[in-house]
CSV table of C-alpha atoms and ligand atoms in Angstrom, one decimal:
chain,number,residue,atom,x,y,z
A,1,MET,CA,34.8,-31.5,-8.2
A,2,ASN,CA,31.1,-31.8,-7.3
A,3,ILE,CA,29.2,-28.7,-7.7
A,4,GLU,CA,25.4,-30.2,-5.7
A,5,LEU,CA,23.3,-27.5,-7.2
A,6,LEU,CA,20.6,-25.2,-6.8
A,7,GLN,CA,16.7,-27.0,-5.6
A,8,THR,CA,14.8,-24.5,-7.3
A,9,ASP,CA,11.1,-23.3,-5.8
A,10,THR,CA,8.8,-21.2,-8.2
A,11,LEU,CA,7.7,-18.6,-6.4
A,12,THR,CA,4.8,-19.2,-5.6
A,13,GLN,CA,5.9,-22.6,-3.9
A,14,ALA,CA,8.6,-20.4,-1.9
A,15,ARG,CA,5.8,-17.8,-0.7
A,16,GLU,CA,3.6,-20.3,0.3
A,17,LYS,CA,6.5,-21.6,2.6
A,18,LEU,CA,7.2,-18.9,3.7
A,19,TYR,CA,3.2,-18.4,4.8
A,20,LYS,CA,3.4,-21.7,5.8
A,21,GLU,CA,6.4,-21.4,8.3
A,22,THR,CA,5.3,-18.5,9.8
A,23,LYS,CA,1.6,-19.0,10.8
A,24,ASN,CA,2.2,-19.0,14.9
A,25,PHE,CA,4.3,-15.5,13.3
A,26,GLU,CA,1.9,-12.5,14.3
A,27,LEU,CA,1.6,-8.4,13.6
A,28,LYS,CA,2.0,-6.8,16.9
A,29,ILE,CA,-1.1,-4.4,16.9
A,30,HIS,CA,-2.0,-1.0,18.9
A,31,ARG,CA,-3.8,2.4,18.7
A,32,VAL,CA,-2.6,6.0,17.1
A,33,ALA,CA,-4.3,9.1,17.5
A,34,CYS,CA,-6.2,10.1,14.4
A,35,GLU,CA,-3.5,12.7,14.2
A,36,GLU,CA,-0.9,9.8,14.2
A,37,ALA,CA,-2.5,7.8,12.3
A,38,LEU,CA,-1.7,8.9,8.5
A,39,GLY,CA,0.7,6.2,6.5
A,40,CYS,CA,-0.4,3.7,9.7
A,41,ILE,CA,-2.2,-0.3,8.6
A,42,CYS,CA,-5.3,0.1,9.9
A,43,ALA,CA,-5.3,-3.9,11.4
A,44,LYS,CA,-8.9,-3.4,12.8
A,45,ASP,CA,-12.1,-2.8,10.2
A,46,VAL,CA,-13.2,0.8,10.9
A,47,ILE,CA,-17.3,0.4,12.0
A,48,ALA,CA,-19.0,3.6,11.7
A,49,GLU,CA,-21.0,4.3,15.1
A,50,GLU,CA,-22.9,7.6,14.5
A,51,ASN,CA,-24.7,8.4,10.9
A,52,VAL,CA,-23.3,10.9,9.0
A,53,PRO,CA,-24.8,13.6,8.6
A,54,PRO,CA,-27.0,12.5,12.4
A,55,PHE,CA,-29.4,15.0,10.8
A,56,ARG,CA,-30.9,16.0,6.9
A,57,ARG,CA,-29.1,18.8,6.1
A,58,SER,CA,-29.7,21.8,3.6
A,59,THR,CA,-26.8,21.2,0.9
A,60,VAL,CA,-28.2,24.7,-0.6
A,61,ASP,CA,-29.1,28.6,1.3
A,62,GLY,CA,-33.1,28.6,0.0
A,63,TYR,CA,-36.2,27.6,1.1
A,64,ALA,CA,-37.9,24.7,2.5
A,65,ILE,CA,-40.7,23.7,1.6
A,66,ILE,CA,-42.8,20.7,0.5
A,67,ALA,CA,-41.4,19.5,-3.2
A,68,GLY,CA,-45.3,18.4,-3.6
A,69,ASP,CA,-46.2,22.4,-3.4
A,70,SER,CA,-43.3,23.3,-6.1
A,71,TYR,CA,-44.9,21.1,-8.9
A,72,GLY,CA,-45.3,22.8,-12.5
A,73,ALA,CA,-44.4,26.7,-11.1
A,74,GLY,CA,-42.1,28.1,-13.5
A,75,ASP,CA,-40.9,31.9,-14.6
A,76,SER,CA,-44.3,32.6,-15.8
A,77,ASN,CA,-46.9,30.6,-13.2
A,78,PRO,CA,-45.2,30.7,-9.8
A,79,ALA,CA,-46.5,29.3,-6.8
A,80,PHE,CA,-46.9,30.7,-3.5
A,81,TYR,CA,-45.2,30.3,-0.5
A,82,GLN,CA,-46.1,31.8,3.7
A,83,VAL,CA,-42.4,32.1,5.5
A,84,THR,CA,-42.5,30.6,8.8
A,85,GLY,CA,-39.5,30.0,10.1
A,86,HIS,CA,-35.8,30.5,9.6
A,87,VAL,CA,-33.6,28.1,10.5
A,88,ASN,CA,-29.5,29.6,11.6
A,89,ILE,CA,-26.6,26.6,11.0
A,90,GLU,CA,-26.6,26.3,14.1
A,91,GLU,CA,-29.9,26.2,15.0
A,92,GLN,CA,-32.0,22.9,15.9
A,93,ALA,CA,-35.2,23.4,13.3
A,94,LEU,CA,-38.2,22.9,16.1
A,95,MET,CA,-41.0,23.6,13.6
A,96,THR,CA,-42.3,21.5,11.5
A,97,VAL,CA,-43.0,22.4,7.5
A,98,ASP,CA,-47.4,22.8,6.0
A,99,SER,CA,-48.2,23.0,3.1
A,100,GLY,CA,-47.9,25.8,1.9
A,101,GLU,CA,-45.0,27.0,3.8
A,102,ALA,CA,-41.3,28.0,3.4
A,103,VAL,CA,-39.0,27.9,6.1
A,104,GLN,CA,-35.1,29.4,5.1
A,105,VAL,CA,-32.6,27.3,5.9
A,106,GLN,CA,-28.8,27.8,5.2
A,107,THR,CA,-26.5,25.6,3.2
A,108,GLY,CA,-25.7,22.5,5.8
A,109,SER,CA,-29.3,23.8,8.4
A,110,MET,CA,-30.9,21.5,9.6
A,111,VAL,CA,-34.2,20.3,7.9
A,112,PRO,CA,-37.9,21.2,9.2
A,113,ASP,CA,-39.9,18.4,9.4
A,114,GLY,CA,-42.5,17.9,7.7
A,115,ALA,CA,-40.0,19.4,4.4
A,116,THR,CA,-39.5,17.1,1.5
A,117,ALA,CA,-37.2,19.9,-0.3
A,118,VAL,CA,-34.9,22.7,-0.3
A,119,LEU,CA,-35.6,25.5,-3.6
A,120,MET,CA,-33.0,27.3,-4.1
A,121,LEU,CA,-32.6,30.8,-3.2
A,122,GLU,CA,-32.5,32.5,-6.7
A,123,TYR,CA,-35.3,30.9,-7.8
A,124,THR,CA,-37.5,32.7,-5.0
A,125,GLU,CA,-38.3,36.3,-4.8
A,126,GLN,CA,-39.9,38.1,-1.7
A,127,TYR,CA,-43.4,39.1,-2.9
A,128,ALA,CA,-45.3,39.8,0.5
A,129,ASP,CA,-44.4,41.0,4.0
A,130,GLY,CA,-43.7,37.1,5.0
A,131,LYS,CA,-44.1,36.3,1.8
A,132,ILE,CA,-42.5,34.3,-0.9
A,133,ILE,CA,-43.1,33.8,-5.0
A,134,GLY,CA,-40.6,29.9,-6.0
A,135,TYR,CA,-40.4,30.7,-10.1
A,136,LYS,CA,-39.1,25.8,-10.3
A,137,ALA,CA,-40.6,22.6,-9.4
A,138,VAL,CA,-38.5,20.6,-6.8
A,139,SER,CA,-38.6,17.0,-6.6
A,140,GLU,CA,-39.1,15.4,-3.2
A,141,ASP,CA,-35.5,15.3,-1.7
A,142,GLU,CA,-33.6,17.5,-4.1
A,143,ASN,CA,-30.7,19.3,-2.2
A,144,ILE,CA,-31.4,17.5,1.7
A,145,ILE,CA,-29.1,15.3,2.5
A,146,GLN,CA,-31.2,12.5,4.1
A,147,ILE,CA,-29.4,10.9,7.2
A,148,GLY,CA,-26.5,8.6,7.2
A,149,GLU,CA,-26.8,9.3,3.6
A,150,ASP,CA,-22.8,10.1,4.1
A,151,MET,CA,-22.2,7.0,5.9
A,152,ALA,CA,-24.2,5.2,7.9
A,153,VAL,CA,-24.1,2.6,11.7
A,154,GLY,CA,-22.3,0.0,10.5
A,155,ASP,CA,-20.9,0.9,7.4
A,156,CYS,CA,-17.5,-0.3,7.5
A,157,LEU,CA,-15.2,2.4,6.5
A,158,ILE,CA,-11.4,1.7,6.8
A,159,GLN,CA,-10.8,-1.3,5.7
A,160,ARG,CA,-7.8,-4.0,7.7
A,161,GLY,CA,-4.4,-3.5,5.4
A,162,ARG,CA,-5.4,0.2,4.1
A,163,GLU,CA,-2.7,2.1,4.1
A,164,ILE,CA,-4.7,5.0,6.0
A,165,ASN,CA,-4.5,8.4,3.6
A,166,ALA,CA,-5.4,12.2,4.3
A,167,LYS,CA,-9.0,11.2,3.3
A,168,ASP,CA,-9.2,8.2,6.1
A,169,VAL,CA,-8.3,10.8,8.6
A,170,GLY,CA,-10.8,13.4,7.8
A,171,MET,CA,-13.5,10.4,7.7
A,172,MET,CA,-12.1,9.2,11.3
A,173,ALA,CA,-13.1,13.1,12.3
A,174,ALA,CA,-15.8,12.8,10.7
A,175,LEU,CA,-17.3,9.8,13.0
A,176,GLY,CA,-16.0,11.4,16.6
A,177,ILE,CA,-12.9,8.5,16.2
A,178,CYS,CA,-10.5,10.0,18.3
A,179,ASP,CA,-7.7,6.6,17.8
A,180,ILE,CA,-7.5,3.9,15.8
A,181,GLU,CA,-5.5,-0.2,15.8
A,182,VAL,CA,-3.3,0.0,13.4
A,183,TYR,CA,0.1,-2.7,13.5
A,184,VAL,CA,3.0,-2.4,14.5
A,185,PRO,CA,5.4,-1.7,11.8
A,186,PRO,CA,7.3,-4.4,12.3
A,187,VAL,CA,11.5,-4.3,12.5
A,188,VAL,CA,13.9,-4.4,10.6
A,189,THR,CA,18.2,-5.4,10.7
A,190,ILE,CA,19.9,-5.7,7.0
A,191,ILE,CA,23.5,-7.1,7.2
A,192,SER,CA,25.7,-6.9,4.0
A,193,THR,CA,27.7,-9.2,3.7
A,194,GLY,CA,31.4,-9.3,1.8
A,195,ASP,CA,34.8,-9.1,1.9
A,196,GLU,CA,34.6,-6.4,-1.9
A,197,LEU,CA,32.0,-4.5,0.4
A,198,ALA,CA,33.9,-0.9,1.1
A,199,ASP,CA,31.4,1.1,3.7
A,200,ILE,CA,29.6,4.8,1.4
A,201,GLY,CA,32.5,7.0,3.2
A,202,GLU,CA,35.2,5.0,3.2
A,203,PRO,CA,37.8,5.2,0.6
A,204,LEU,CA,38.3,2.7,-2.2
A,205,THR,CA,40.8,0.9,-2.3
A,206,ALA,CA,41.7,-1.4,-5.4
A,207,SER,CA,39.0,-4.5,-5.7
A,208,LYS,CA,36.7,-2.9,-3.4
A,209,ILE,CA,32.9,-1.5,-4.0
A,210,ARG,CA,30.9,0.2,-2.1
A,211,ASP,CA,28.3,-1.4,-0.3
A,212,ILE,CA,24.4,-0.4,-2.5
A,213,ASN,CA,22.0,-3.7,-0.8
A,214,SER,CA,22.2,-2.3,2.7
A,215,TYR,CA,21.3,1.3,2.0
A,216,ALA,CA,18.8,0.5,-1.1
A,217,LEU,CA,16.7,-2.1,0.7
A,218,THR,CA,17.4,0.5,4.1
A,219,ALA,CA,14.8,2.5,2.1
A,220,GLU,CA,12.8,0.2,0.9
A,221,ALA,CA,12.3,-0.9,4.6
A,222,ARG,CA,11.6,2.4,5.1
A,223,ARG,CA,9.5,3.2,1.9
A,224,MET,CA,7.3,0.1,3.5
A,225,GLY,CA,6.5,1.9,6.5
A,226,MET,CA,8.6,-0.3,7.8
A,227,THR,CA,11.2,0.1,11.4
A,228,VAL,CA,14.9,-0.3,10.3
A,229,ARG,CA,16.7,-1.5,13.6
A,230,ARG,CA,20.4,-1.6,11.7
A,231,ARG,CA,22.8,-1.0,9.2
A,232,LEU,CA,25.4,-3.9,9.1
A,233,LEU,CA,28.3,-4.0,7.1
A,234,VAL,CA,29.9,-8.0,7.4
A,235,ARG,CA,33.0,-9.5,6.8
A,236,ASP,CA,32.2,-13.0,4.1
A,237,ASP,CA,33.2,-14.7,7.4
A,238,GLU,CA,31.3,-17.0,9.2
A,239,LYS,CA,31.5,-16.2,12.7
A,240,GLU,CA,30.4,-12.5,12.2
A,241,ILE,CA,27.5,-13.3,9.9
A,242,LEU,CA,26.2,-15.7,12.8
A,243,GLN,CA,27.2,-13.1,15.8
A,244,ALA,CA,25.7,-10.3,12.9
A,245,VAL,CA,22.6,-13.0,12.6
A,246,SER,CA,21.9,-13.9,16.6
A,247,ARG,CA,22.3,-11.1,18.3
A,248,SER,CA,19.8,-9.1,15.3
A,249,THR,CA,17.3,-12.4,15.7
A,250,LYS,CA,16.6,-11.6,19.5
A,251,ASP,CA,14.8,-7.8,18.4
A,252,SER,CA,13.9,-7.7,14.9
A,253,ASP,CA,10.7,-8.9,13.4
A,254,ILE,CA,12.4,-9.7,9.9
A,255,VAL,CA,16.7,-9.9,9.4
A,256,LEU,CA,17.7,-9.5,6.0
A,257,LEU,CA,20.9,-10.6,4.4
A,258,SER,CA,22.8,-10.3,1.5
A,259,GLY,CA,25.3,-11.6,-0.9
A,260,GLY,CA,26.8,-15.0,0.4
A,261,SER,CA,23.7,-16.8,-0.8
A,262,SER,CA,24.7,-19.1,-3.8
A,263,LYS,CA,27.8,-21.9,-3.8
A,264,GLY,CA,30.9,-20.3,-3.4
A,265,ASN,CA,33.7,-21.1,-1.1
A,266,LYS,CA,32.8,-17.5,0.7
A,267,ASP,CA,29.0,-18.2,0.7
A,268,TYR,CA,28.1,-19.0,4.8
A,269,THR,CA,24.7,-17.6,4.7
A,270,LYS,CA,22.8,-21.3,3.9
A,271,LYS,CA,25.3,-22.2,6.1
A,272,VAL,CA,24.9,-19.9,9.3
A,273,LEU,CA,21.1,-20.0,8.4
A,274,GLU,CA,20.4,-24.0,9.1
A,275,GLU,CA,22.8,-23.7,12.4
A,276,LEU,CA,21.1,-20.7,13.9
A,277,THR,CA,17.6,-21.9,13.4
A,278,GLY,CA,17.9,-25.8,12.3
A,279,ASN,CA,14.9,-24.3,9.6
A,280,VAL,CA,15.9,-22.9,6.3
A,281,PHE,CA,12.9,-24.1,4.1
A,282,THR,CA,14.0,-22.6,0.7
A,283,HIS,CA,17.4,-22.4,-1.1
A,284,GLY,CA,17.0,-21.2,-4.4
A,285,ILE,CA,13.7,-19.8,-6.3
A,286,ALA,CA,13.0,-20.2,-10.3
A,287,ILE,CA,13.4,-16.7,-11.2
A,288,LYS,CA,15.6,-14.4,-13.0
A,289,PRO,CA,17.4,-12.3,-11.3
A,290,GLY,CA,17.0,-13.7,-7.5
A,291,LYS,CA,17.7,-17.4,-7.8
A,292,PRO,CA,19.9,-18.7,-5.0
A,293,THR,CA,18.0,-16.2,-2.2
A,294,ILE,CA,17.1,-18.6,0.8
A,295,LEU,CA,14.5,-18.2,3.1
A,296,ALA,CA,14.6,-19.0,7.0
A,297,TYR,CA,12.4,-19.0,9.9
A,298,ASP,CA,14.0,-18.4,13.0
A,299,ARG,CA,10.8,-20.5,14.9
A,300,GLU,CA,11.9,-19.3,18.8
A,301,ASN,CA,12.5,-15.7,18.0
A,302,CYS,CA,10.0,-15.3,15.9
A,303,THR,CA,12.0,-13.9,13.2
A,304,VAL,CA,11.9,-14.1,9.4
A,305,ILE,CA,15.0,-14.2,7.4
A,306,ALA,CA,15.9,-14.0,3.9
A,307,GLY,CA,19.5,-14.5,2.5
A,308,LEU,CA,18.5,-12.5,-0.8
A,309,PRO,CA,21.2,-12.8,-3.4
A,310,GLY,CA,24.4,-9.6,-3.7
A,311,HIS,CA,23.5,-7.9,-6.6
A,312,PRO,CA,21.6,-4.9,-5.9
A,313,MET,CA,18.7,-6.1,-8.2
A,314,ALA,CA,18.4,-9.5,-7.4
A,315,ALA,CA,18.6,-8.3,-3.7
A,316,MET,CA,16.1,-5.4,-4.2
A,317,LEU,CA,13.9,-7.5,-6.3
A,318,MET,CA,13.8,-10.6,-4.4
A,319,PHE,CA,12.7,-8.1,-0.9
A,320,ARG,CA,9.9,-7.4,-2.6
A,321,LEU,CA,9.0,-10.8,-4.2
A,322,VAL,CA,9.3,-12.8,-1.2
A,323,VAL,CA,9.2,-10.8,2.1
A,324,ILE,CA,7.3,-7.2,1.6
A,325,HIS,CA,4.8,-9.6,-0.1
A,326,TRP,CA,4.8,-12.0,2.8
A,327,TYR,CA,4.2,-8.8,4.6
A,328,CYS,CA,1.2,-8.1,2.9
A,329,GLU,CA,-0.4,-10.9,3.5
A,330,LYS,CA,-0.3,-10.6,7.6
A,331,SER,CA,-1.4,-7.5,7.4
A,332,GLY,CA,-3.8,-7.0,4.5
A,333,LEU,CA,-1.7,-4.3,3.1
A,334,GLN,CA,-2.3,-4.3,-0.7
A,335,MET,CA,0.8,-2.7,-2.8
A,336,PRO,CA,-0.3,0.1,-5.9
A,337,LEU,CA,-2.1,-1.7,-8.6
A,338,PRO,CA,-0.1,-2.0,-11.4
A,339,TYR,CA,0.3,-0.2,-15.3
A,340,MET,CA,-1.1,-1.5,-18.6
A,341,ALA,CA,1.9,-0.9,-21.1
A,342,ARG,CA,2.4,-2.3,-24.2
A,343,ILE,CA,6.6,-4.0,-24.7
A,344,SER,CA,8.6,-2.2,-26.8
A,345,GLU,CA,10.6,-4.7,-28.1
A,346,ASN,CA,10.3,-8.2,-28.6
A,347,VAL,CA,11.6,-10.2,-25.3
A,348,SER,CA,13.9,-13.5,-25.4
A,349,SER,CA,12.6,-15.3,-21.6
A,350,ASN,CA,15.2,-17.9,-19.3
A,351,GLN,CA,12.5,-21.2,-19.4
A,352,GLY,CA,11.9,-22.8,-16.1
A,353,ARG,CA,12.9,-19.5,-14.9
A,354,GLU,CA,10.7,-17.0,-14.4
A,355,THR,CA,11.5,-13.5,-15.0
A,356,CYS,CA,11.3,-10.5,-13.1
A,357,LEU,CA,13.0,-7.9,-16.7
A,358,PRO,CA,13.3,-3.9,-15.5
A,359,VAL,CA,11.1,-1.8,-17.4
A,360,GLN,CA,11.7,1.9,-18.2
A,361,LEU,CA,7.4,3.4,-18.8
A,362,VAL,CA,7.2,6.2,-21.2
A,363,ARG,CA,4.4,8.0,-21.9
A,364,ARG,CA,2.3,8.4,-25.7
A,365,ALA,CA,-1.2,9.5,-27.0
A,366,ASP,CA,-1.8,6.0,-27.0
A,367,GLY,CA,-0.7,4.7,-23.9
A,368,LEU,CA,2.2,4.2,-21.4
A,369,ILE,CA,5.6,1.9,-23.4
A,370,ALA,CA,7.6,0.1,-21.2
A,371,LYS,CA,11.0,-0.4,-22.9
A,372,PRO,CA,12.4,-3.6,-21.5
A,373,ILE,CA,16.0,-2.3,-19.7
A,374,HIS,CA,18.7,-3.9,-21.2
A,375,ALA,CA,21.6,-4.5,-18.7
A,376,LYS,CA,23.3,-6.9,-16.7
A,377,SER,CA,22.7,-8.6,-13.2
A,378,GLY,CA,24.6,-6.5,-11.6
A,379,SER,CA,24.2,-3.5,-13.2
A,380,ILE,CA,23.6,-0.7,-10.7
A,381,ARG,CA,21.9,1.8,-13.3
A,382,ALA,CA,19.1,-0.1,-14.3
A,383,LEU,CA,18.4,-0.2,-11.0
A,384,GLY,CA,18.4,3.0,-10.4
A,385,ARG,CA,16.4,3.8,-14.2
A,386,ALA,CA,14.3,1.0,-13.2
A,387,ASP,CA,10.0,2.1,-13.2
A,388,GLY,CA,8.5,-1.6,-12.7
A,389,TYR,CA,9.5,-5.3,-13.8
A,390,VAL,CA,7.4,-7.1,-15.8
A,391,ARG,CA,7.1,-11.2,-15.2
A,392,ILE,CA,7.5,-13.6,-17.6
A,393,PRO,CA,5.6,-17.2,-16.1
A,394,ARG,CA,8.0,-19.8,-16.1
A,395,ASN,CA,6.5,-22.0,-19.2
A,396,GLN,CA,6.8,-18.9,-21.9
A,397,GLU,CA,9.3,-18.4,-24.4
A,398,GLY,CA,8.7,-14.2,-24.3
A,399,LEU,CA,6.8,-11.0,-25.7
A,400,ASN,CA,5.8,-10.1,-28.8
A,401,LYS,CA,6.7,-6.2,-29.5
A,402,GLY,CA,3.2,-4.5,-28.7
A,403,ALA,CA,2.5,-8.0,-27.0
A,404,LEU,CA,0.4,-5.8,-23.2
A,405,VAL,CA,1.9,-6.3,-20.3
A,406,TRP,CA,1.0,-5.3,-16.5
A,407,VAL,CA,4.0,-2.8,-15.3
A,408,GLU,CA,4.3,-3.5,-11.4
A,409,VAL,CA,5.7,-0.1,-9.9
A,410,LEU,CA,9.1,0.0,-8.2
Z,1,LIG,N1,28.6,-20.7,-10.3
Z,1,LIG,C1,27.4,-18.9,-11.0
Z,1,LIG,N2,27.8,-18.8,-10.2
Z,1,LIG,C2,26.7,-17.9,-10.4
Z,1,LIG,C3,25.5,-18.5,-10.1
Z,1,LIG,C4,25.6,-19.2,-10.2
Z,1,LIG,O1,24.4,-19.9,-10.7
Z,1,LIG,N3,27.3,-19.7,-10.3
Z,1,LIG,N4,24.6,-17.6,-10.0
Z,1,LIG,C5,24.2,-15.9,-10.7
Z,1,LIG,C6,23.8,-14.8,-9.6
Z,1,LIG,S1,22.5,-15.7,-11.1
Z,1,LIG,C7,23.8,-14.1,-8.7
Z,1,LIG,S2,22.0,-13.2,-8.4
Z,1,LIG,C8,24.9,-14.4,-7.5
Z,1,LIG,C9,24.5,-14.4,-6.0
Z,1,LIG,O2,26.2,-14.3,-5.9
Z,1,LIG,P1,25.2,-14.3,-4.1
Z,1,LIG,O3,24.5,-13.4,-3.6
Z,1,LIG,O4,27.0,-15.4,-3.7
Z,1,LIG,O5,26.4,-12.0,-3.8
Z,1,LIG,P2,27.8,-12.2,-3.9
Z,1,LIG,O6,28.5,-13.4,-4.9
Z,1,LIG,O7,28.8,-11.8,-2.5
Z,1,LIG,O8,28.1,-10.9,-4.8
Z,1,LIG,C10,26.9,-11.3,-5.9
Z,1,LIG,C11,27.7,-9.5,-6.6
Z,1,LIG,O9,26.9,-8.7,-6.2
Z,1,LIG,C12,28.3,-7.9,-5.2
Z,1,LIG,N5,27.9,-6.9,-4.2
Z,1,LIG,C13,27.8,-8.4,-3.2
Z,1,LIG,N6,26.5,-7.2,-1.9
Z,1,LIG,C14,26.7,-6.3,-2.4
Z,1,LIG,C15,26.5,-5.8,-1.9
Z,1,LIG,N7,26.0,-4.9,-0.2
Z,1,LIG,N8,26.1,-3.8,-3.0
Z,1,LIG,C16,27.5,-3.5,-3.9
Z,1,LIG,N9,27.0,-5.0,-4.6
Z,1,LIG,C17,27.1,-6.0,-3.9
Z,1,LIG,C18,29.2,-8.9,-5.6
Z,1,LIG,O10,30.3,-7.6,-5.1
Z,1,LIG,C19,29.3,-10.0,-6.5
Z,1,LIG,O11,29.4,-9.5,-7.3
Z,1,LIG,O12,26.2,-15.2,-8.4
Z,1,LIG,C20,25.6,-15.5,-9.5
Z,1,LIG,N10,26.9,-15.9,-10.0
Z,2,MOO,O1,19.2,-14.5,-10.8
Z,2,MOO,MO1,20.6,-13.2,-10.3
Z,2,MOO,O2,19.9,-13.1,-8.8
Z,2,MOO,O3,20.4,-13.1,-12.2
Z,2,MOO,O4,21.3,-11.9,-10.3
């Protein structure tokens, strides 16, 4: 029997091909209100058009003075000031402060011209009508926040690619930015293929197993902020798969298939994708798990199609390592930073294929420990127990116990 072996790309090659093939693919952009922006991905740098604060503000309750007037002042050598006014928090400071003078201010009040510092209330005492004593020296600018010190006109405050968080929403409010340009979440269709698959509510009959991938991939896509248009469970039937993909490429930016990606007699994914797109550019990636991954691009509908391996761990990892990685490149989104940990035991790896080793993270007094999860490629439990994975390069023999590794969080 002549079985054609998969011609594998490295992960880097597969990513580069996908990026090159999808040059004309552009994520759509829309505006959302500040209150709705949480979790969206910023599509254009947000530049401050106002100074924050817009005027000099006191950071304490006290007296605005000329700092030089306080030099040398202390408990046994107080300085004397003539109080010439008071600025309430909502008032504009219309007066100026001259040498020997003090204007009373509140936390957040505008600091009058001429004043170069604010002396805190607790270091002062009423002396006589209209006069105070100061028991402390203050330096230039002490207790004053300058115009634009927090955010200045022209500062880039939210960068393209950033996932907007609550603090960013606060910054937008501070700058009077009512809405922001963000990427429209890509629309995804997820198709599980397999005659052996039963849907979640169906009774399990002999030789059936439950469909995990369409649920897990849907949840992962949603976690990434994507919109899941539909989730389908399709038999190992070429025509059925073709119909499902063909209908989905018309209204989805991304179509994920799972199962049927290798070379078995019922593995139709590649054939169907060839027929529909004429543009399958990867079949096989030198990575474990995840080798039988297929990548295609439908140029007409601008749809990225990934045929993921059936094994759930492999499907999840390849969704992340290829498709989500591509989405991050397109949008500028950064994945969470990896954790550094020490590997708990010697690990051998498959030379010639990069290894993605699922690990559990355990916190110890001296740092994090990454415990490899030993399980067969199709293990479901491994998927649930893994906090993350360690990537071992294809040309590396393995890892020695205690080696420092980066753990990408799952
Ligand atoms: N002779 C060879 N056999 C296999 C090879 C190989 O190189 N030579 N590679 C193995 C690897 S690695 C993987 S991964 C799988 C990939 O196969 P397919 O992508 O064609 O997937 P299936 O054969 O359809 O399924 C594999 C496995 O996963 C189960 N599965 C499929 N879909 C789901 C789902 N939605 N939820 C839960 N489980 C699912 C399926 O029942 C199979 O057990 O091929 C190996 N074989
Ligand atoms: O490479 Mo397979 O994808 O081990 O599960």
